PDB file of N, CA and C in Angstrom:
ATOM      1  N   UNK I  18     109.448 -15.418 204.625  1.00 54.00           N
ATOM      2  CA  UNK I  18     109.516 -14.311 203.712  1.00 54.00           C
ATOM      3  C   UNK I  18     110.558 -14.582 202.654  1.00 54.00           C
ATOM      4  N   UNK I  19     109.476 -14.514 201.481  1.00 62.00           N
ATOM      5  CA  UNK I  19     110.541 -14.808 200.158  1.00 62.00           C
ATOM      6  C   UNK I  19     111.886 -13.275 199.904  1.00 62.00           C
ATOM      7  N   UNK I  20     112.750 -13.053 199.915  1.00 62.00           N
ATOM      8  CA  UNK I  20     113.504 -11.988 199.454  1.00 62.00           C
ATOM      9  C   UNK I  20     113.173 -11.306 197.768  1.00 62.00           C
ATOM     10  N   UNK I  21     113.500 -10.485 196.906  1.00 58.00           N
ATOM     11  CA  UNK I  21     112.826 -10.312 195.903  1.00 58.00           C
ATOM     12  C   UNK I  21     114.202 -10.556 194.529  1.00 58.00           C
ATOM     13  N   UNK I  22     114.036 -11.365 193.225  1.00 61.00           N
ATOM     14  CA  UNK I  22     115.289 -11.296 193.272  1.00 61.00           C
ATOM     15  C   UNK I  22     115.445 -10.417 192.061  1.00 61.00           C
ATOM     16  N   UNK I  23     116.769 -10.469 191.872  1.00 57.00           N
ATOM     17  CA  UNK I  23     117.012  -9.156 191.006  1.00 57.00           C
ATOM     18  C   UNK I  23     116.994  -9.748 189.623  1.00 57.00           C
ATOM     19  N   UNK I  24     116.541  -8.994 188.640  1.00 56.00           N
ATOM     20  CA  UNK I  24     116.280  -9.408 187.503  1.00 56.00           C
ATOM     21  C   UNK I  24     117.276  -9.234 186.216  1.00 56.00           C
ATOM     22  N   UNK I  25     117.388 -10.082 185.908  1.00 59.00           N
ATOM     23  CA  UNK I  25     119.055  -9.895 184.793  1.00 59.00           C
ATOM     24  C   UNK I  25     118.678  -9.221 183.563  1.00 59.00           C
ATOM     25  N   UNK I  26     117.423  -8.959 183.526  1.00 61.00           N
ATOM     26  CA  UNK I  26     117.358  -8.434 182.183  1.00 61.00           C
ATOM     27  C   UNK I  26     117.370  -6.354 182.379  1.00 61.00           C
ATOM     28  N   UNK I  27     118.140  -6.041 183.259  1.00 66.00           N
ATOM     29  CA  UNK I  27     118.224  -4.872 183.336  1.00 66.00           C
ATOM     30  C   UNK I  27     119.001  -4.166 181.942  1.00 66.00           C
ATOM     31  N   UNK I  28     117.914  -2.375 182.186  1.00 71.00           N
ATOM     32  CA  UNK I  28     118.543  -2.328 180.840  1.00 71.00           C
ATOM     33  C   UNK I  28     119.952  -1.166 180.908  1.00 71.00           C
ATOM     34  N   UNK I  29     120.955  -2.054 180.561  1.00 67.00           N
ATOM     35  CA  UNK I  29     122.009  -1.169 180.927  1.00 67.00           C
ATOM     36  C   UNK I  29     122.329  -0.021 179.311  1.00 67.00           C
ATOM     37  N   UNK I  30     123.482   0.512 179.359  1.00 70.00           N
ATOM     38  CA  UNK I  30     123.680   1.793 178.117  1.00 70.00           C
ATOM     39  C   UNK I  30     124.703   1.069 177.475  1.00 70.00           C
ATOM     40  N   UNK I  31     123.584   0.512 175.840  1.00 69.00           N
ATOM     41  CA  UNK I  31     124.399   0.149 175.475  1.00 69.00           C
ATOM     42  C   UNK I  31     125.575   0.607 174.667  1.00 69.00           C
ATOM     43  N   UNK I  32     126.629   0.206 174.036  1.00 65.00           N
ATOM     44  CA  UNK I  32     128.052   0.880 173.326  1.00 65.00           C
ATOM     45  C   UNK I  32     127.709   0.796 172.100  1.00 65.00           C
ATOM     46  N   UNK I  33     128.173   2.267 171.272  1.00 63.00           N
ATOM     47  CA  UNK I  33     127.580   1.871 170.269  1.00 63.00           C
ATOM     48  C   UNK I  33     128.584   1.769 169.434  1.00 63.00           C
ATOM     49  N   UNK I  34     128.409   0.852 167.891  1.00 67.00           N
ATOM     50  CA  UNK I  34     128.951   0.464 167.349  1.00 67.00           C
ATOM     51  C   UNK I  34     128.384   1.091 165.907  1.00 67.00           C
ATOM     52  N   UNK I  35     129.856   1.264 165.163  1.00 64.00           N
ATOM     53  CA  UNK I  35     129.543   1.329 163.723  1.00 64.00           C
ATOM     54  C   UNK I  35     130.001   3.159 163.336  1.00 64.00           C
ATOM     55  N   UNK I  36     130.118   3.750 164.641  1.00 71.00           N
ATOM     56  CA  UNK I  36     130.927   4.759 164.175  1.00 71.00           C
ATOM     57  C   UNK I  36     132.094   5.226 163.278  1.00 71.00           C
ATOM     58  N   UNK I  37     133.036   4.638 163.351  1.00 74.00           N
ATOM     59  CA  UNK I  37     133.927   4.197 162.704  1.00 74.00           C
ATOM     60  C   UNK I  37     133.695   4.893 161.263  1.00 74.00           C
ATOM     61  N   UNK I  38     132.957   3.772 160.555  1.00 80.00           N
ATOM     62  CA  UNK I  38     132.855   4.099 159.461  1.00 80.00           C
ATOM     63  C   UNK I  38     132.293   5.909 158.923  1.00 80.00           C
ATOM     64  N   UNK I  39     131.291   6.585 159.968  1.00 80.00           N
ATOM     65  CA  UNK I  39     131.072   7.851 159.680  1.00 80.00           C
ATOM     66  C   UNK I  39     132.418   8.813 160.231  1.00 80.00           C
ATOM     67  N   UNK I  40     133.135   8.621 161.175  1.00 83.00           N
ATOM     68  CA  UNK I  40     134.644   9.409 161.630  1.00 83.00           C
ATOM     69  C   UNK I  40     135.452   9.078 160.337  1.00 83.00           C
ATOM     70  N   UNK I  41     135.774   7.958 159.263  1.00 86.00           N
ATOM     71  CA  UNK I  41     136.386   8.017 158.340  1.00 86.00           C
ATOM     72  C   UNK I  41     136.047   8.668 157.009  1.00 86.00           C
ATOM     73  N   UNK I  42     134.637   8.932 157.079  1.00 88.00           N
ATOM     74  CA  UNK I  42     133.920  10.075 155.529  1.00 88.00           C
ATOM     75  C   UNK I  42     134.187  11.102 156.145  1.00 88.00           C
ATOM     76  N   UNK I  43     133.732  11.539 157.233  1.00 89.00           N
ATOM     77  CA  UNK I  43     134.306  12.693 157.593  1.00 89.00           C
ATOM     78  C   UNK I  43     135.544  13.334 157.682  1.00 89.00           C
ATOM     79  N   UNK I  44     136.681  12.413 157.993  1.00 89.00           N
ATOM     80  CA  UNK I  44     137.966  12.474 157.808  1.00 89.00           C
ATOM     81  C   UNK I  44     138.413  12.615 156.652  1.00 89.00           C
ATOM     82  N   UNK I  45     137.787  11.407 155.626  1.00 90.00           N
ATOM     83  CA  UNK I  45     137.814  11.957 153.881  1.00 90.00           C
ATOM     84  C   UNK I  45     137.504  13.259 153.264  1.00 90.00           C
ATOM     85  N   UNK I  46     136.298  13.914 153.962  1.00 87.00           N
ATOM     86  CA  UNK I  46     136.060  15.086 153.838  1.00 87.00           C
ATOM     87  C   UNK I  46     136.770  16.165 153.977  1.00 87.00           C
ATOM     88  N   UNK I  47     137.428  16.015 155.089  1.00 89.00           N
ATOM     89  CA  UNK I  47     138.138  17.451 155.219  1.00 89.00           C
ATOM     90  C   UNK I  47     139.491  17.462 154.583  1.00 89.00           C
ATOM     91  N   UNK I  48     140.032  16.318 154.162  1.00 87.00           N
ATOM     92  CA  UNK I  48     141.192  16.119 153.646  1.00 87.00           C
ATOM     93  C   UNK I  48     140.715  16.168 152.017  1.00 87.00           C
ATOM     94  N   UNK I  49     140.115  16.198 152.084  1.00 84.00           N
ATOM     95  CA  UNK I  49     139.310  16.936 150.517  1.00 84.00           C
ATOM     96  C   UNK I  49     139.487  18.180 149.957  1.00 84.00           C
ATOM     97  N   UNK I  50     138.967  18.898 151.301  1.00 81.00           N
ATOM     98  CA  UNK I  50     138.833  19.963 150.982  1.00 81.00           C
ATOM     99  C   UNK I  50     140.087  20.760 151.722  1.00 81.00           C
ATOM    100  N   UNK I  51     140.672  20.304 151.962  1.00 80.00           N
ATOM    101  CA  UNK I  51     142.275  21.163 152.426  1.00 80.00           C
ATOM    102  C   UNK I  51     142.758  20.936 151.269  1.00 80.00           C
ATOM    103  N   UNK I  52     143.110  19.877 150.398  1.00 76.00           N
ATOM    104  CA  UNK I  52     143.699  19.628 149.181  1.00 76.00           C
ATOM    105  C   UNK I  52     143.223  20.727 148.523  1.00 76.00           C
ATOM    106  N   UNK I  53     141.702  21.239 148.153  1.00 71.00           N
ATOM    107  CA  UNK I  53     141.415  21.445 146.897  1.00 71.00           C
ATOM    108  C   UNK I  53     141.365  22.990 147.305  1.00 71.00           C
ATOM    109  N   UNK I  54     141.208  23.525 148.535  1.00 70.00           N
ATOM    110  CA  UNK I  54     141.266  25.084 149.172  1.00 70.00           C
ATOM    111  C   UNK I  54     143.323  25.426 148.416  1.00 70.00           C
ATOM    112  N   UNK I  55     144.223  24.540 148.822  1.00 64.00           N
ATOM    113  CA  UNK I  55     145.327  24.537 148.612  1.00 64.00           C
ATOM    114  C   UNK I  55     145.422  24.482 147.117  1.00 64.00           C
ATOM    115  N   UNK I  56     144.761  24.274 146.315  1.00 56.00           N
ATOM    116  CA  UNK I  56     145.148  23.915 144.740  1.00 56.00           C
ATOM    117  C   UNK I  56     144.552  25.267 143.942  1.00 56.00           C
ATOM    118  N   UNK I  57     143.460  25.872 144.903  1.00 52.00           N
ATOM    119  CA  UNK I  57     142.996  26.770 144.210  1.00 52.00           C
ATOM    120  C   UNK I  57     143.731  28.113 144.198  1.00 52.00           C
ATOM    121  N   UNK I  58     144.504  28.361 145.492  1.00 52.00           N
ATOM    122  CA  UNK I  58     145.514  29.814 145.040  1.00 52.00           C
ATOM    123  C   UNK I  58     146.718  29.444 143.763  1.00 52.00           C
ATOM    124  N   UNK I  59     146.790  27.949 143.455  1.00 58.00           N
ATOM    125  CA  UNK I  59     148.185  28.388 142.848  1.00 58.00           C
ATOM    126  C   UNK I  59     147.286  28.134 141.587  1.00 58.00           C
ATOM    127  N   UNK I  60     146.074  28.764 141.025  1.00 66.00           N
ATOM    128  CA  UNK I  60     145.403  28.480 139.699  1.00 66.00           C
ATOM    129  C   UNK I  60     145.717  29.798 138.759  1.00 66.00           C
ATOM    130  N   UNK I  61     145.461  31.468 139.913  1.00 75.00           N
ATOM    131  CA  UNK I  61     145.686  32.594 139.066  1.00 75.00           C
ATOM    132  C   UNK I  61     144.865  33.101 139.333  1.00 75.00           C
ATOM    133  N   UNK I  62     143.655  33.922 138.221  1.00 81.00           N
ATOM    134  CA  UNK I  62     142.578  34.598 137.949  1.00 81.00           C
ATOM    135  C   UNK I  62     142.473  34.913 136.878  1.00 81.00           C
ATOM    136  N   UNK I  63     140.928  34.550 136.880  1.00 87.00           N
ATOM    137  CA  UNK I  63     140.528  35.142 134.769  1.00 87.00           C
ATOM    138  C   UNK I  63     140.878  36.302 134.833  1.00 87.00           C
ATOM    139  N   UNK I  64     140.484  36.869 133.458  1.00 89.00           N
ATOM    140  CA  UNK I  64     140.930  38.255 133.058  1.00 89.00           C
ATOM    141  C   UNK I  64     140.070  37.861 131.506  1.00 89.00           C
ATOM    142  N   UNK I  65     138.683  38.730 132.040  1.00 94.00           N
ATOM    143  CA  UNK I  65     138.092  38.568 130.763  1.00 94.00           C
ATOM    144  C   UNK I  65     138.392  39.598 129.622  1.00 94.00           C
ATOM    145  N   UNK I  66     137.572  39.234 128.591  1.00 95.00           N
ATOM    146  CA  UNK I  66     137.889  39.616 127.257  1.00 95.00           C
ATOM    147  C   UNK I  66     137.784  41.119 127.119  1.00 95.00           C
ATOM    148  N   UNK I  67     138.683  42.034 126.961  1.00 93.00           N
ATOM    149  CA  UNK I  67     138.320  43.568 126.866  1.00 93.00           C
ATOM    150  C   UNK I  67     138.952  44.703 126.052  1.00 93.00           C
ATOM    151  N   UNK I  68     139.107  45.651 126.057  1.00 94.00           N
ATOM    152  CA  UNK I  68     139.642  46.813 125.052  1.00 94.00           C
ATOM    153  C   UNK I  68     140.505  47.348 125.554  1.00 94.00           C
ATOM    154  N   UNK I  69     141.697  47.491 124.815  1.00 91.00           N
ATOM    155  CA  UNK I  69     142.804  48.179 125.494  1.00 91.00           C
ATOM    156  C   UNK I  69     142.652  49.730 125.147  1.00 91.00           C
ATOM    157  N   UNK I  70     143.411  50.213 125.967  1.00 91.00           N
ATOM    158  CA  UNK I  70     143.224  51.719 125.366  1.00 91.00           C
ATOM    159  C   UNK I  70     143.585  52.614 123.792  1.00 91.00           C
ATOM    160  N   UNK I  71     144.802  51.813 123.517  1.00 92.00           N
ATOM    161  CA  UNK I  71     144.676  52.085 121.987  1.00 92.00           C
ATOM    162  C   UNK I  71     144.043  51.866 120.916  1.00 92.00           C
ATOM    163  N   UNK I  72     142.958  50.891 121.814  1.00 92.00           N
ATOM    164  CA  UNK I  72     141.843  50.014 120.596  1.00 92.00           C
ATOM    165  C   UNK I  72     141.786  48.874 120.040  1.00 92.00           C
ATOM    166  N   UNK I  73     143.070  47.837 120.960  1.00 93.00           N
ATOM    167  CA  UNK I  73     142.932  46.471 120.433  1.00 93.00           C
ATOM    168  C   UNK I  73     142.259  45.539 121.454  1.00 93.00           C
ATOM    169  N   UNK I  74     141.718  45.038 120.776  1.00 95.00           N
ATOM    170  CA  UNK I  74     140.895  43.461 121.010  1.00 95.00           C
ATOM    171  C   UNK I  74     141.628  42.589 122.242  1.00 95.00           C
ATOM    172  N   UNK I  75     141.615  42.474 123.365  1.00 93.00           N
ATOM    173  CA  UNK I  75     142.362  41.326 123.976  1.00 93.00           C
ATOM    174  C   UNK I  75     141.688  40.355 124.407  1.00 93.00           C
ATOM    175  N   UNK I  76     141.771  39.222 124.379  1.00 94.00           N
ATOM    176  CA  UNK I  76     140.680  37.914 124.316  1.00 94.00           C
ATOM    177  C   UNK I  76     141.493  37.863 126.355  1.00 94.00           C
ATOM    178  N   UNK I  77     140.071  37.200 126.375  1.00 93.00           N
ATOM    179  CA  UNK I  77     140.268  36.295 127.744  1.00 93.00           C
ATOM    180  C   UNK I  77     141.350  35.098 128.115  1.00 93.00           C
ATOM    181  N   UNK I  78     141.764  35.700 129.301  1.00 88.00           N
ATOM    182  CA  UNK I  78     143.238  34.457 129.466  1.00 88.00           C
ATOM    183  C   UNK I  78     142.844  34.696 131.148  1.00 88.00           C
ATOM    184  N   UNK I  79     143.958  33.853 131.694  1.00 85.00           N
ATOM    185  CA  UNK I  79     144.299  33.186 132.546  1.00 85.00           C
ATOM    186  C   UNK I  79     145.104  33.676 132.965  1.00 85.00           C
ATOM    187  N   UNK I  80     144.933  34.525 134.485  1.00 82.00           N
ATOM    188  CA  UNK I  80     145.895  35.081 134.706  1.00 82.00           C
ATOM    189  C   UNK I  80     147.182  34.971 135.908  1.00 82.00           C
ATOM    190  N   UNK I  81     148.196  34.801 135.304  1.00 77.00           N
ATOM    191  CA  UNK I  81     149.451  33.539 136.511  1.00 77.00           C
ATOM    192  C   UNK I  81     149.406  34.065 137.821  1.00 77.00           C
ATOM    193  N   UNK I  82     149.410  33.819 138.760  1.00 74.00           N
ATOM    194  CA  UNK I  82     149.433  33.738 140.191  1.00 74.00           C
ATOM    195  C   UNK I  82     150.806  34.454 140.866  1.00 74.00           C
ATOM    196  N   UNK I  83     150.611  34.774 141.817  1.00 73.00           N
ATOM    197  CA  UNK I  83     151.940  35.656 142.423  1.00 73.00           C
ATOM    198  C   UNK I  83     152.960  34.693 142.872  1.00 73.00           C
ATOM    199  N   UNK I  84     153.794  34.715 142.324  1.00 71.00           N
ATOM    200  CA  UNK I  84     155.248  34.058 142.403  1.00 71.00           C
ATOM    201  C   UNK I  84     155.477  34.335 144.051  1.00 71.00           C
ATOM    202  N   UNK I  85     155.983  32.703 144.173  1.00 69.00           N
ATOM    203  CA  UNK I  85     156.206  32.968 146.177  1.00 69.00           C
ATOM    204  C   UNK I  85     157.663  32.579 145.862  1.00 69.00           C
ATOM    205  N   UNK I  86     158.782  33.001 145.064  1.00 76.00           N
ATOM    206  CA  UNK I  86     160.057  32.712 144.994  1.00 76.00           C
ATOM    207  C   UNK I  86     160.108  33.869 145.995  1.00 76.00           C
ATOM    208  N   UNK I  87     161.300  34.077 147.234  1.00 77.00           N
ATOM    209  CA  UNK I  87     161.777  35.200 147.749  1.00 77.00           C
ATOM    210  C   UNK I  87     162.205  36.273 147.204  1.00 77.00           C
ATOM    211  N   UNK I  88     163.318  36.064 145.437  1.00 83.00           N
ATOM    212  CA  UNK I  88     163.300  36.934 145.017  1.00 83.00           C
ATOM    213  C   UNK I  88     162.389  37.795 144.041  1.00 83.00           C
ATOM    214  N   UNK I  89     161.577  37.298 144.226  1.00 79.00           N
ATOM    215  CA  UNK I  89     160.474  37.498 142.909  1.00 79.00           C
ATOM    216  C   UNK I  89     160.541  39.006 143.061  1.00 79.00           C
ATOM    217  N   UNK I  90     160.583  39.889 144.068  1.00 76.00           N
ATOM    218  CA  UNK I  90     160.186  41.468 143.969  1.00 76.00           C
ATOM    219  C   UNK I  90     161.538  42.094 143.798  1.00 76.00           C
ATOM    220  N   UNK I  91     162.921  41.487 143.675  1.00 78.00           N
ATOM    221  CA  UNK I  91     163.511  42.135 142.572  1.00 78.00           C
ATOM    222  C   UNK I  91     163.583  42.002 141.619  1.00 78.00           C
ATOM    223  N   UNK I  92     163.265  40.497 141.078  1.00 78.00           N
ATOM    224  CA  UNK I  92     163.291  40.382 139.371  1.00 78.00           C
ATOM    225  C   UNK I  92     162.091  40.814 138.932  1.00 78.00           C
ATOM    226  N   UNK I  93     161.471  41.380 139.664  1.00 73.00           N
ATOM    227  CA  UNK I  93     160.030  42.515 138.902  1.00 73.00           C
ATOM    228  C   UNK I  93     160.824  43.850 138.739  1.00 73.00           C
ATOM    229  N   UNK I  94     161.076  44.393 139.472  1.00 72.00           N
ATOM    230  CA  UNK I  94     162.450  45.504 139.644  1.00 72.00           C
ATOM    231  C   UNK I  94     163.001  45.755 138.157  1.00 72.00           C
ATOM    232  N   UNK I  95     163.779  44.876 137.924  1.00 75.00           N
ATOM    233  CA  UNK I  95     164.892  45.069 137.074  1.00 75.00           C
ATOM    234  C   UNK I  95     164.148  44.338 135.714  1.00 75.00           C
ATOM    235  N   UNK I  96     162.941  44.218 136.098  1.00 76.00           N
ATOM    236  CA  UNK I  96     162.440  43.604 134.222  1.00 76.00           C
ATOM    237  C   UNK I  96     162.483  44.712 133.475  1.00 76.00           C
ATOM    238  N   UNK I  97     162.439  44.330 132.090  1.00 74.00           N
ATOM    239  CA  UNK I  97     162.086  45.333 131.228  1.00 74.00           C
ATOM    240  C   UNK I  97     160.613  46.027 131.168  1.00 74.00           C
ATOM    241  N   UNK I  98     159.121  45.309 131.637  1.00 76.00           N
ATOM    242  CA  UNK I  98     158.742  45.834 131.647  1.00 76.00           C
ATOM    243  C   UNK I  98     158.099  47.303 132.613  1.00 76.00           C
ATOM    244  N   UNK I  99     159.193  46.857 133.668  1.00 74.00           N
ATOM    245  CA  UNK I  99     159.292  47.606 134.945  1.00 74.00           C
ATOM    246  C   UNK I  99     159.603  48.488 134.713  1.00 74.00           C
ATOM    247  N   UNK I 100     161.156  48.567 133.997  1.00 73.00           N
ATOM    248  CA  UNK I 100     161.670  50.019 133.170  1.00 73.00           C
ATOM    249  C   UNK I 100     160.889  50.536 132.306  1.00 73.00           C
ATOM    250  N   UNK I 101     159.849  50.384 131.550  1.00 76.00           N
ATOM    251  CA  UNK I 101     159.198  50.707 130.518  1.00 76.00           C
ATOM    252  C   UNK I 101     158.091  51.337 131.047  1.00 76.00           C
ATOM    253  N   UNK I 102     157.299  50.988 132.183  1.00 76.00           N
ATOM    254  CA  UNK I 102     156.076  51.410 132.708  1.00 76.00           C
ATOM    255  C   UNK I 102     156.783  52.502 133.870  1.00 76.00           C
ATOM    256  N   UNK I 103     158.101  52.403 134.388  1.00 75.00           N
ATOM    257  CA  UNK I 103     158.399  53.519 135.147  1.00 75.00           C
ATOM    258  C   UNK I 103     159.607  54.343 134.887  1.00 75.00           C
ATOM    259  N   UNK I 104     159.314  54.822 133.701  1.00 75.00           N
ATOM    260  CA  UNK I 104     160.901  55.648 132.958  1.00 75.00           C
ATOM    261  C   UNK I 104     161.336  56.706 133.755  1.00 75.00           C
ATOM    262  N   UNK I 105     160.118  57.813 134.795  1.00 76.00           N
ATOM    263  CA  UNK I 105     160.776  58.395 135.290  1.00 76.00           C
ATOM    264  C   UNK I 105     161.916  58.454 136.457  1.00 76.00           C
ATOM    265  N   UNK I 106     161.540  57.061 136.830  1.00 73.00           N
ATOM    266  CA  UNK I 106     162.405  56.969 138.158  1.00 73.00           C
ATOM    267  C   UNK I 106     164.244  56.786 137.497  1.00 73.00           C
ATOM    268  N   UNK I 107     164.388  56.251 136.331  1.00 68.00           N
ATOM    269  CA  UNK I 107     165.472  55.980 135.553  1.00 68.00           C
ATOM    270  C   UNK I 107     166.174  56.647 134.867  1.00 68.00           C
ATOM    271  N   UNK I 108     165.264  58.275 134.024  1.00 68.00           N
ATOM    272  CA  UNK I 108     165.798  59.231 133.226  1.00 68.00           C
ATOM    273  C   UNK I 108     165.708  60.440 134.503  1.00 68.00           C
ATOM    274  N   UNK I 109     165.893  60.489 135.010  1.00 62.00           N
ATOM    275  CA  UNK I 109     165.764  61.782 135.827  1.00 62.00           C
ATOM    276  C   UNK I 109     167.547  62.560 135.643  1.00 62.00           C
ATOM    277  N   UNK I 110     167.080  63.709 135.524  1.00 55.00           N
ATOM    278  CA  UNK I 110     168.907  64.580 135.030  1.00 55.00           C
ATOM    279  C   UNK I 110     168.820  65.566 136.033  1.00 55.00           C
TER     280      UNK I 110
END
């Protein structure tokens, strides 16, 4: 009695190769878009073109972004136009 023999061409799982290169676009990717999520708060907001209440013309601008200095909410405080838009808190007798 012959025994039976084992055959080398079994098919084992092969490893795969070449990943690499798709884990690094993907990696490019998100470091993409963290950059450009991050670039977009410090841009502002439009402020389109419209009529003021006394009747002048104001063209479309660009409007600056909220100051992340710590003191920024007292030097809004003490601006002039702070005093100007809130006289009563200042003239009161």
């Amino acid at each position: 009695m012959t025994q039976p023999q084992s055959t080398q061409n079994e098919t084992l799982p092969r490893k795969k190769e070449g990943n690499g290169c798709a884990f690094m676009i993907m990696a490019a990717f998100i470091v993409f878009f963290i950059i450009v999520s991050k670039n977009t708060n410090s841009v502002g907001s439009y402020v389109a073109p419209h009529d003021t209440r006394s009747g002048k013309m104001v063209k479309g601008h660009t409007r600056k972004s909220t100051s992340t200095d710590a003191n920024a909410i007292k030097h809004r405080n003490t601006s002039k136009g702070y005093h100007y838009l809130h006289k009563s808190r200042y003239n009161k007798k």
